[in-house]
CSV table of C-alpha atoms and ligand atoms in Angstrom, one decimal:
chain,number,residue,atom,x,y,z
A,13,MET,CA,0.0,0.1,0.0
A,14,LYS,CA,1.0,3.7,-0.3
A,15,ALA,CA,2.0,5.8,2.8
A,16,VAL,CA,3.6,9.2,3.5
A,17,VAL,CA,7.0,8.4,4.9
A,18,TYR,CA,9.3,11.0,6.6
A,19,LYS,CA,12.7,11.0,4.9
A,20,GLY,CA,14.6,13.7,6.7
A,21,PRO,CA,14.3,17.6,7.4
A,22,PHE,CA,11.7,19.0,4.9
A,23,THR,CA,11.3,15.8,2.9
A,24,VAL,CA,8.5,13.3,2.7
A,25,ALA,CA,7.8,10.6,0.0
A,26,VAL,CA,4.9,8.6,-0.9
A,27,GLU,CA,6.3,5.0,-0.9
A,28,GLU,CA,5.0,1.3,-1.1
A,29,ILE,CA,5.0,-0.2,2.5
A,30,GLU,CA,3.6,-3.4,3.8
A,31,ARG,CA,-0.1,-3.3,4.5
A,32,PRO,CA,-1.0,-3.7,8.3
A,33,GLY,CA,-2.6,-6.8,9.6
A,34,ILE,CA,-4.5,-7.8,12.8
A,35,GLN,CA,-1.9,-8.1,15.6
A,36,HIS,CA,-4.2,-8.6,18.5
A,37,PRO,CA,-7.9,-9.7,18.8
A,38,ASN,CA,-8.9,-6.1,19.7
A,39,ASP,CA,-7.4,-4.5,16.6
A,40,ALA,CA,-9.2,-3.2,13.5
A,41,ILE,CA,-7.9,-2.3,10.1
A,42,VAL,CA,-9.3,0.8,8.7
A,43,ARG,CA,-9.3,1.6,4.9
A,44,ILE,CA,-8.5,5.3,5.0
A,45,THR,CA,-10.7,7.7,3.2
A,46,SER,CA,-9.6,11.1,4.5
A,47,THR,CA,-6.4,11.9,6.5
A,48,ALA,CA,-5.3,15.5,7.6
A,49,ILE,CA,-1.9,17.1,7.8
A,50,CYS,CA,-1.5,18.9,11.1
A,51,GLY,CA,0.7,21.6,12.6
A,52,SER,CA,2.1,19.1,14.9
A,53,ASP,CA,3.4,17.2,11.9
A,54,LEU,CA,5.4,20.1,10.9
A,55,HIS,CA,7.5,19.9,14.1
A,56,MET,CA,8.7,16.5,12.9
A,57,TYR,CA,8.9,17.6,9.3
A,58,GLU,CA,11.1,20.5,10.0
A,59,GLY,CA,13.6,18.1,11.7
A,60,ARG,CA,12.9,19.7,15.2
A,61,THR,CA,12.2,16.5,17.0
A,62,ALA,CA,14.0,13.0,17.4
A,63,ALA,CA,11.7,11.6,14.5
A,64,GLU,CA,13.8,9.2,12.6
A,65,PRO,CA,13.5,8.8,8.9
A,66,GLY,CA,11.1,6.1,8.0
A,67,ILE,CA,8.3,7.1,10.3
A,68,VAL,CA,4.8,7.1,8.6
A,69,PHE,CA,3.1,10.3,9.2
A,70,GLY,CA,-0.8,10.8,9.9
A,71,HIS,CA,-2.6,11.1,13.3
A,72,GLU,CA,-5.9,12.6,12.0
A,73,ASN,CA,-7.5,9.6,10.3
A,74,MET,CA,-11.0,8.4,9.3
A,75,GLY,CA,-12.3,5.7,6.9
A,76,ILE,CA,-14.1,2.4,6.7
A,77,ILE,CA,-13.6,-0.7,8.8
A,78,GLU,CA,-12.0,-3.4,6.3
A,79,GLU,CA,-11.2,-6.1,8.9
A,80,ILE,CA,-11.8,-6.6,12.8
A,81,GLY,CA,-10.0,-8.8,15.3
A,82,GLN,CA,-12.0,-11.6,16.9
A,83,GLY,CA,-12.3,-9.6,20.1
A,84,VAL,CA,-13.9,-6.6,18.6
A,85,THR,CA,-17.7,-6.4,19.3
A,86,SER,CA,-19.1,-2.9,18.4
A,87,LEU,CA,-17.8,-2.7,14.9
A,88,LYS,CA,-18.2,-4.4,11.7
A,89,LYS,CA,-16.7,-4.4,8.2
A,90,GLY,CA,-18.1,-1.5,6.3
A,91,ASP,CA,-18.6,0.8,9.2
A,92,ARG,CA,-17.6,4.4,8.7
A,93,VAL,CA,-15.4,5.7,11.6
A,94,VAL,CA,-13.0,8.5,12.8
A,95,MET,CA,-10.2,7.9,15.2
A,96,PRO,CA,-8.9,10.3,18.0
A,97,PHE,CA,-5.3,11.0,17.4
A,98,ASN,CA,-4.7,9.6,20.8
A,99,VAL,CA,-4.3,5.8,21.0
A,100,ALA,CA,-5.8,4.8,24.4
A,101,CYS,CA,-6.5,1.6,26.1
A,102,GLY,CA,-9.8,2.6,27.8
A,103,PHE,CA,-8.8,0.7,31.1
A,104,CYS,CA,-5.9,2.5,32.8
A,105,THR,CA,-6.5,4.8,35.6
A,106,ASN,CA,-6.2,7.8,33.2
A,107,CYS,CA,-8.3,6.6,30.5
A,108,VAL,CA,-10.9,5.7,33.1
A,109,GLU,CA,-10.9,9.3,34.4
A,110,GLY,CA,-11.2,10.6,30.9
A,111,PHE,CA,-7.6,11.6,30.2
A,112,THR,CA,-7.2,9.3,27.1
A,113,GLY,CA,-4.4,11.7,25.9
A,114,TYR,CA,-2.4,10.3,28.8
A,115,CYS,CA,-3.0,6.6,28.6
A,116,LEU,CA,-0.7,4.7,30.9
A,117,THR,CA,-0.5,1.4,29.0
A,118,VAL,CA,-0.3,2.1,25.2
A,119,ASN,CA,3.2,3.7,25.3
A,120,PRO,CA,5.1,2.3,28.4
A,121,GLY,CA,7.6,4.9,30.0
A,122,PHE,CA,5.5,7.8,28.6
A,123,ALA,CA,2.0,9.0,29.3
A,124,GLY,CA,0.0,8.9,26.0
A,125,GLY,CA,0.3,7.4,22.6
A,126,ALA,CA,-0.7,8.7,19.1
A,127,TYR,CA,-0.5,7.4,15.5
A,128,GLY,CA,2.5,8.3,13.3
A,129,TYR,CA,4.1,10.5,15.9
A,130,VAL,CA,7.7,10.5,17.5
A,131,ALA,CA,7.9,9.3,21.1
A,132,MET,CA,4.2,8.4,21.1
A,133,GLY,CA,4.6,4.8,20.7
A,134,PRO,CA,5.0,2.2,17.8
A,135,TYR,CA,1.7,3.3,16.1
A,136,LYS,CA,2.1,3.9,12.2
A,137,GLY,CA,0.3,6.9,10.9
A,138,GLY,CA,-2.7,7.0,8.7
A,139,GLN,CA,-1.4,9.1,5.8
A,140,ALA,CA,-1.7,5.7,3.9
A,141,ASP,CA,-4.1,3.4,2.4
A,142,TYR,CA,-4.8,1.4,5.6
A,143,LEU,CA,-4.3,2.0,9.3
A,144,ARG,CA,-4.1,-0.6,12.2
A,145,VAL,CA,-6.1,0.7,15.2
A,146,PRO,CA,-5.6,-0.8,18.5
A,147,TYR,CA,-8.4,-1.3,21.0
A,148,ALA,CA,-10.8,-0.6,18.2
A,149,ASP,CA,-13.9,-0.6,20.2
A,150,PHE,CA,-12.6,2.0,22.5
A,151,ASN,CA,-10.7,4.1,19.6
A,152,CYS,CA,-13.2,4.3,16.8
A,153,LEU,CA,-16.1,6.7,16.8
A,154,LYS,CA,-18.8,5.6,14.5
A,155,LEU,CA,-20.2,7.8,11.9
A,156,PRO,CA,-23.4,7.9,9.8
A,157,PRO,CA,-22.7,5.8,6.6
A,158,GLY,CA,-22.2,7.4,3.3
A,159,GLU,CA,-20.0,10.3,2.3
A,160,GLU,CA,-21.8,13.3,3.9
A,161,HIS,CA,-19.9,15.7,6.0
A,162,GLU,CA,-16.4,14.0,5.3
A,163,SER,CA,-14.6,17.1,5.6
A,164,ASP,CA,-16.3,18.0,9.0
A,165,PHE,CA,-15.9,14.6,10.4
A,166,ILE,CA,-12.1,14.3,9.5
A,167,LEU,CA,-11.5,17.3,11.9
A,168,LEU,CA,-13.0,15.2,14.9
A,169,ALA,CA,-9.8,13.4,15.0
A,170,ASP,CA,-7.8,16.2,16.3
A,171,ILE,CA,-8.4,19.9,15.7
A,172,PHE,CA,-12.1,20.5,16.4
A,173,PRO,CA,-11.9,18.6,19.8
A,174,THR,CA,-8.5,20.3,20.3
A,175,GLY,CA,-9.8,23.8,19.8
A,176,TYR,CA,-12.8,22.9,21.9
A,177,HIS,CA,-10.2,21.4,24.6
A,178,GLY,CA,-8.5,25.1,24.7
A,179,CYS,CA,-11.8,26.5,25.6
A,180,GLU,CA,-12.4,23.9,28.4
A,181,LEU,CA,-8.9,24.4,29.7
A,182,ALA,CA,-9.8,28.0,30.0
A,183,GLN,CA,-13.3,27.4,31.2
A,184,VAL,CA,-14.9,29.6,28.7
A,185,ARG,CA,-18.4,30.5,29.7
A,186,PRO,CA,-21.4,32.2,27.8
A,187,GLY,CA,-21.2,35.9,27.8
A,188,GLU,CA,-17.3,36.1,28.2
A,189,SER,CA,-14.6,37.6,25.9
A,190,VAL,CA,-11.8,35.4,24.7
A,191,ALA,CA,-8.5,36.1,23.1
A,192,VAL,CA,-7.3,33.2,20.9
A,193,TYR,CA,-3.6,33.5,19.8
A,194,GLY,CA,-2.9,31.7,16.7
A,195,GLY,CA,-5.2,31.8,13.6
A,196,GLY,CA,-4.1,28.3,12.3
A,197,PRO,CA,-6.3,25.3,12.2
A,198,VAL,CA,-6.3,24.9,16.1
A,199,GLY,CA,-6.8,28.6,16.8
A,200,LEU,CA,-9.6,28.9,14.4
A,201,MET,CA,-11.4,25.8,16.0
A,202,ALA,CA,-10.8,27.3,19.4
A,203,ALA,CA,-12.4,30.6,18.3
A,204,TYR,CA,-15.3,28.7,16.6
A,205,SER,CA,-15.7,26.5,19.8
A,206,ALA,CA,-15.7,29.6,22.1
A,207,LEU,CA,-18.6,31.0,20.0
A,208,ILE,CA,-20.4,27.7,20.2
A,209,ARG,CA,-19.9,28.0,24.0
A,210,GLY,CA,-21.7,31.4,23.9
A,211,ALA,CA,-18.7,33.7,24.1
A,212,LYS,CA,-19.8,37.3,23.6
A,213,LYS,CA,-16.7,38.5,21.8
A,214,VAL,CA,-13.7,36.4,20.5
A,215,PHE,CA,-10.5,37.9,19.2
A,216,VAL,CA,-8.1,35.8,16.8
A,217,VAL,CA,-4.4,37.0,16.8
A,218,ASP,CA,-2.2,36.2,13.8
A,219,ARG,CA,-0.7,37.9,10.8
A,220,ILE,CA,-1.5,35.7,7.9
A,221,ALA,CA,-4.3,37.3,5.9
A,222,GLU,CA,-6.2,34.3,4.8
A,223,ARG,CA,-6.3,33.1,8.4
A,224,LEU,CA,-7.5,36.4,9.8
A,225,GLN,CA,-10.1,36.5,7.2
A,226,LYS,CA,-11.5,33.1,8.3
A,227,ALA,CA,-11.6,34.3,11.7
A,228,GLU,CA,-13.8,37.3,10.6
A,229,GLU,CA,-16.0,34.9,8.5
A,230,ILE,CA,-17.1,33.1,11.8
A,231,GLY,CA,-17.7,36.3,13.6
A,232,ALA,CA,-14.4,36.7,15.5
A,233,VAL,CA,-12.5,40.0,15.7
A,234,PRO,CA,-9.2,39.6,13.6
A,235,ILE,CA,-6.1,41.1,15.3
A,236,ASN,CA,-2.9,41.4,13.1
A,237,PHE,CA,0.1,41.3,15.3
A,238,ALA,CA,2.2,42.6,12.5
A,239,GLU,CA,0.4,45.9,13.0
A,240,GLY,CA,1.2,46.4,16.7
A,241,ASP,CA,1.3,44.8,20.1
A,242,PRO,CA,-1.6,42.6,20.1
A,243,VAL,CA,-2.0,43.2,23.9
A,244,GLU,CA,-2.6,46.8,23.3
A,245,GLN,CA,-4.9,46.3,20.4
A,246,ILE,CA,-7.2,44.0,22.4
A,247,LYS,CA,-7.0,46.2,25.4
A,248,ASP,CA,-8.0,49.0,23.2
A,249,ARG,CA,-11.1,47.0,22.2
A,250,THR,CA,-12.1,45.9,25.8
A,251,GLU,CA,-12.2,49.2,27.6
A,252,GLY,CA,-8.5,48.7,28.7
A,253,ILE,CA,-9.4,45.6,30.9
A,254,GLY,CA,-8.4,42.7,28.6
A,255,THR,CA,-10.5,39.6,28.0
A,256,ASP,CA,-12.0,37.2,30.5
A,257,LYS,CA,-10.2,34.3,28.9
A,258,GLY,CA,-7.4,33.4,26.6
A,259,VAL,CA,-6.2,30.4,24.5
A,260,ASP,CA,-2.6,29.8,23.2
A,261,ALA,CA,-3.1,28.1,19.8
A,262,VAL,CA,0.5,28.8,18.8
A,263,GLY,CA,2.8,27.0,21.0
A,264,TYR,CA,6.6,27.3,21.2
A,265,GLN,CA,7.3,28.0,17.6
A,266,ALA,CA,5.9,31.5,18.1
A,267,THR,CA,7.2,34.6,16.2
A,268,ALA,CA,8.0,37.6,18.4
A,269,HIS,CA,5.9,40.6,17.6
A,270,GLY,CA,7.3,43.0,15.2
A,271,THR,CA,10.2,40.7,14.2
A,272,GLU,CA,10.8,37.6,12.1
A,273,ARG,CA,12.6,36.0,15.3
A,274,GLU,CA,11.3,32.9,17.0
A,275,GLU,CA,10.7,33.6,20.6
A,276,PRO,CA,9.0,30.4,22.4
A,277,ALA,CA,7.5,32.4,25.4
A,278,THR,CA,6.0,35.3,23.4
A,279,VAL,CA,2.3,33.9,23.3
A,280,LEU,CA,2.3,32.9,27.0
A,281,ASN,CA,3.6,36.4,28.0
A,282,SER,CA,1.1,38.1,25.6
A,283,LEU,CA,-1.7,36.0,27.3
A,284,VAL,CA,-0.4,37.2,30.8
A,285,GLY,CA,-0.9,40.7,29.5
A,286,THR,CA,-4.3,40.1,27.6
A,287,VAL,CA,-6.4,38.2,30.0
A,288,ARG,CA,-7.9,40.3,33.1
A,289,ALA,CA,-7.1,39.6,36.7
A,290,THR,CA,-8.7,36.3,37.8
A,291,GLY,CA,-9.1,35.1,34.4
A,292,ALA,CA,-8.0,31.7,32.8
A,293,VAL,CA,-5.8,30.6,30.0
A,294,GLY,CA,-6.0,27.4,28.2
A,295,VAL,CA,-2.8,26.1,26.4
A,296,PRO,CA,-3.3,23.5,23.6
A,297,GLY,CA,-0.4,25.0,21.7
A,298,LEU,CA,2.5,22.8,22.1
A,299,TYR,CA,5.7,23.1,24.3
A,300,VAL,CA,8.3,20.5,24.6
A,301,PRO,CA,10.8,19.4,27.3
A,302,SER,CA,13.6,19.6,24.7
A,303,ASP,CA,14.0,21.4,21.3
A,304,PRO,CA,17.0,21.0,19.6
A,305,GLY,CA,16.2,23.9,17.2
A,306,GLY,CA,15.4,26.2,20.0
A,307,PRO,CA,16.7,29.8,19.7
A,308,ASP,CA,18.9,29.8,22.9
A,309,GLU,CA,20.4,27.3,25.5
A,310,GLN,CA,17.4,27.5,27.9
A,311,ALA,CA,14.9,27.0,25.1
A,312,LYS,CA,16.7,23.9,23.7
A,313,HIS,CA,15.9,22.3,27.1
A,314,GLY,CA,12.2,23.5,27.1
A,315,MET,CA,12.9,26.3,29.8
A,316,LEU,CA,11.3,29.4,28.9
A,317,LEU,CA,11.3,33.0,30.4
A,318,VAL,CA,7.6,33.5,31.4
A,319,ALA,CA,6.2,36.3,33.4
A,320,ILE,CA,5.3,34.2,36.3
A,321,GLY,CA,5.1,37.1,38.8
A,322,LYS,CA,2.7,39.0,36.7
A,323,LEU,CA,0.6,35.7,36.2
A,324,PHE,CA,0.5,35.1,40.0
A,325,GLU,CA,-0.2,38.9,40.6
A,326,LYS,CA,-3.3,38.7,38.3
A,327,GLY,CA,-4.4,35.4,39.9
A,328,LEU,CA,-4.6,33.8,36.5
A,329,ARG,CA,-5.2,30.0,36.0
A,330,ILE,CA,-3.7,28.3,33.4
A,331,GLY,CA,-4.4,24.7,31.9
A,332,THR,CA,-2.2,22.9,29.5
A,333,GLY,CA,-1.7,19.7,27.5
A,334,GLN,CA,-2.7,17.2,24.9
A,335,CYS,CA,-6.4,17.0,24.0
A,336,ASN,CA,-8.2,14.0,25.3
A,337,VAL,CA,-10.2,13.8,22.0
A,338,LYS,CA,-12.6,11.1,23.2
A,339,ARG,CA,-13.9,13.4,25.9
A,340,TYR,CA,-15.3,15.6,23.1
A,341,ASN,CA,-15.6,13.8,19.7
A,342,ARG,CA,-19.1,12.1,20.3
A,343,PHE,CA,-20.9,15.5,21.1
A,344,LEU,CA,-19.1,17.5,18.6
A,345,ARG,CA,-20.0,14.8,16.0
A,346,ASP,CA,-23.6,15.2,16.8
A,347,MET,CA,-23.5,18.9,16.6
A,348,ILE,CA,-22.2,18.3,13.0
A,349,ILE,CA,-25.0,15.7,12.2
A,350,GLU,CA,-27.5,18.2,13.5
A,351,GLY,CA,-26.2,21.2,11.5
A,352,ARG,CA,-25.3,23.1,14.6
A,353,ALA,CA,-21.6,23.0,13.7
A,354,LYS,CA,-19.5,23.0,10.4
A,355,PRO,CA,-15.8,23.1,11.1
A,356,SER,CA,-14.8,22.3,7.6
A,357,PHE,CA,-14.6,26.1,6.8
A,358,VAL,CA,-11.1,25.7,8.0
A,359,VAL,CA,-10.2,23.2,5.3
A,360,SER,CA,-8.4,25.0,2.5
A,361,HIS,CA,-7.1,22.0,0.4
A,362,GLU,CA,-8.2,18.5,-0.5
A,363,MET,CA,-6.0,16.3,-2.7
A,364,PRO,CA,-5.0,12.8,-3.4
A,365,LEU,CA,-2.4,11.3,-1.0
A,366,ASP,CA,0.2,11.3,-4.0
A,367,GLN,CA,0.5,15.1,-3.5
A,368,ALA,CA,1.5,14.9,0.0
A,369,PRO,CA,5.1,16.1,-0.6
A,370,SER,CA,4.0,19.4,-2.3
A,371,ALA,CA,1.3,19.9,0.4
A,372,TYR,CA,3.7,19.6,3.3
A,373,ASP,CA,6.1,22.0,1.5
A,374,LYS,CA,3.3,24.7,0.9
A,375,PHE,CA,1.6,24.1,4.4
A,376,ASP,CA,5.0,24.4,6.0
A,377,LYS,CA,5.6,27.9,4.3
A,378,ARG,CA,2.0,29.0,4.9
A,379,ILE,CA,1.7,30.0,1.3
A,380,GLU,CA,-1.1,30.0,-1.3
A,381,GLY,CA,-3.7,30.1,1.6
A,382,TYR,CA,-2.6,26.6,3.0
A,383,THR,CA,-4.5,26.3,6.1
A,384,LYS,CA,-5.6,22.9,6.5
A,385,VAL,CA,-5.1,19.9,4.0
A,386,VAL,CA,-7.0,16.8,3.9
A,387,LEU,CA,-5.5,14.0,1.8
A,388,HIS,CA,-7.5,11.3,0.2
A,389,PRO,CA,-5.7,8.0,-0.4
B,413,LIG,P1,0.0,26.4,12.7
B,413,LIG,O1,1.4,26.6,12.8
B,413,LIG,O2,-0.7,26.2,11.4
B,413,LIG,O3,-0.7,27.8,13.4
B,413,LIG,C1,-0.1,28.5,14.3
B,413,LIG,C2,-0.4,30.0,13.9
B,413,LIG,O4,0.2,30.9,14.9
B,413,LIG,C3,0.2,30.3,12.5
B,413,LIG,O5,-0.9,30.8,11.8
B,413,LIG,C4,1.2,31.5,12.9
B,413,LIG,O6,1.1,32.6,11.9
B,413,LIG,C5,0.6,32.0,14.3
B,413,LIG,N1,1.5,32.7,15.2
B,413,LIG,C6,3.0,32.5,15.2
B,413,LIG,N2,3.4,33.5,16.1
B,413,LIG,C7,2.3,34.1,16.6
B,413,LIG,C8,2.2,35.1,17.7
B,413,LIG,N3,3.2,35.5,18.5
B,413,LIG,N4,1.0,35.5,18.0
B,413,LIG,C9,-0.1,35.1,17.3
B,413,LIG,N5,0.0,34.0,16.4
B,413,LIG,C10,1.2,33.7,16.1
B,413,LIG,O7,-0.5,25.3,13.7
B,413,LIG,P2,-1.9,24.5,14.2
B,413,LIG,O8,-2.1,23.3,13.4
B,413,LIG,O9,-3.0,25.6,14.2
B,413,LIG,O10,-1.4,24.1,15.6
B,413,LIG,C11,-1.2,25.0,16.6
B,413,LIG,C12,-0.5,24.5,17.8
B,413,LIG,O11,-1.3,23.5,18.6
B,413,LIG,C13,0.8,23.7,17.4
B,413,LIG,O12,1.7,23.9,18.5
B,413,LIG,C14,0.4,22.3,17.5
B,413,LIG,O13,1.4,21.4,17.7
B,413,LIG,C15,-0.6,22.3,18.6
B,413,LIG,N6,-1.4,21.1,18.7
B,413,LIG,C16,-1.8,20.7,20.0
B,413,LIG,C17,-2.7,19.7,20.1
B,413,LIG,C18,-3.1,19.2,21.5
B,413,LIG,O14,-3.5,18.2,21.7
B,413,LIG,N7,-2.8,20.1,22.6
B,413,LIG,C19,-3.2,19.0,19.0
B,413,LIG,C20,-3.0,19.6,17.6
B,413,LIG,C21,-2.1,20.6,17.6
B,414,LIG,ZN1,-3.2,17.0,14.6
B,415,LIG,ZN1,-5.3,3.9,29.1
């Protein structure tokens, strides 16, 4: 079968690899119909992680059940399913508590597993014709048959739940104002989720025109950080007080305002400035314990200069971490089915799997409006 294989920094290739088979009675094999490229894939693509050449990318996957192991009871051949990017067992302490992003059994020595991701276990990615799904009863979310809502449902694998998770971490409530830093797929989904949750006003900070325009289209207020300090721009629009809540949908690869320089703590510090005293900040944006490509010695070890004194003075709460997709995917699916949510507005490009190399290149450069790419094997 064909699969997208990492070859080294800034290079992927579509290659023939062996088709996966059932390895355990609880496995299912899914024929992939849609698989998306994520901002998180770019961390590996740019060679900023320990990812070795040969890894098959793809943690955002959906498709049709092709084969099930003898122990799988809730699924049958032909079912249409979407999988959380997290691989989880369903029975460890963390899974039972709903923290499926921190499963204790699927990736020994590390809390949490994922498909096609460095350090997240031995699971191959789904940017391929077929994918092996462990603990299939737990990890497959059933979808209505047919082809309707394909580009909405694929976003249930990661970014729609992850954006929602950003709002959950910040405890966004109806009537509140929210500042979302980052207008990439995760930021747009966080802004969309904040609006779904009844926020009165949502700001989206970025500098890429197409992304700010998408933010405006869903009813958020675009803030271009290339046009001045975003903290001041948002304070000017909130009577000098700032917002009730904030979401960091950028992570450590943040650009310092007014420069082209990467400064990993920029967004955290902007949020400390933007959110009013006693507000809360959700951080789905990725931070890592080690970053060989970091701009200074501390950053290379995941140590950042964050304004913790100001954060304390303002009594801000902060929540971080991987999204536990399974906590949210079922009800977000139902909102799509009922026509109450249509996250596919974020999808900018759909193309055959063969075109992955060019899609990675353009998405990495954020050119030609590349915001979210869905590949079809
Ligand atoms: P992306 O790179 O497409 O989007 C990031 C956006 O941030 C870009 O549009 C960029 O222009 C903007 N940006 C850069 N510096 C900024 C600044 N100082 N202020 C405001 N905006 C700035 O990535 P994405 O796919 O949207 O993902 C965003 C982050 O979320 C990444 O770190 C990704 O790894 C992470 N992520 C986390 C989870 C999770 O489970 N927690 C899941 C998926 C993705
Ligand atoms: Zn992803
Ligand atoms: Zn578990």
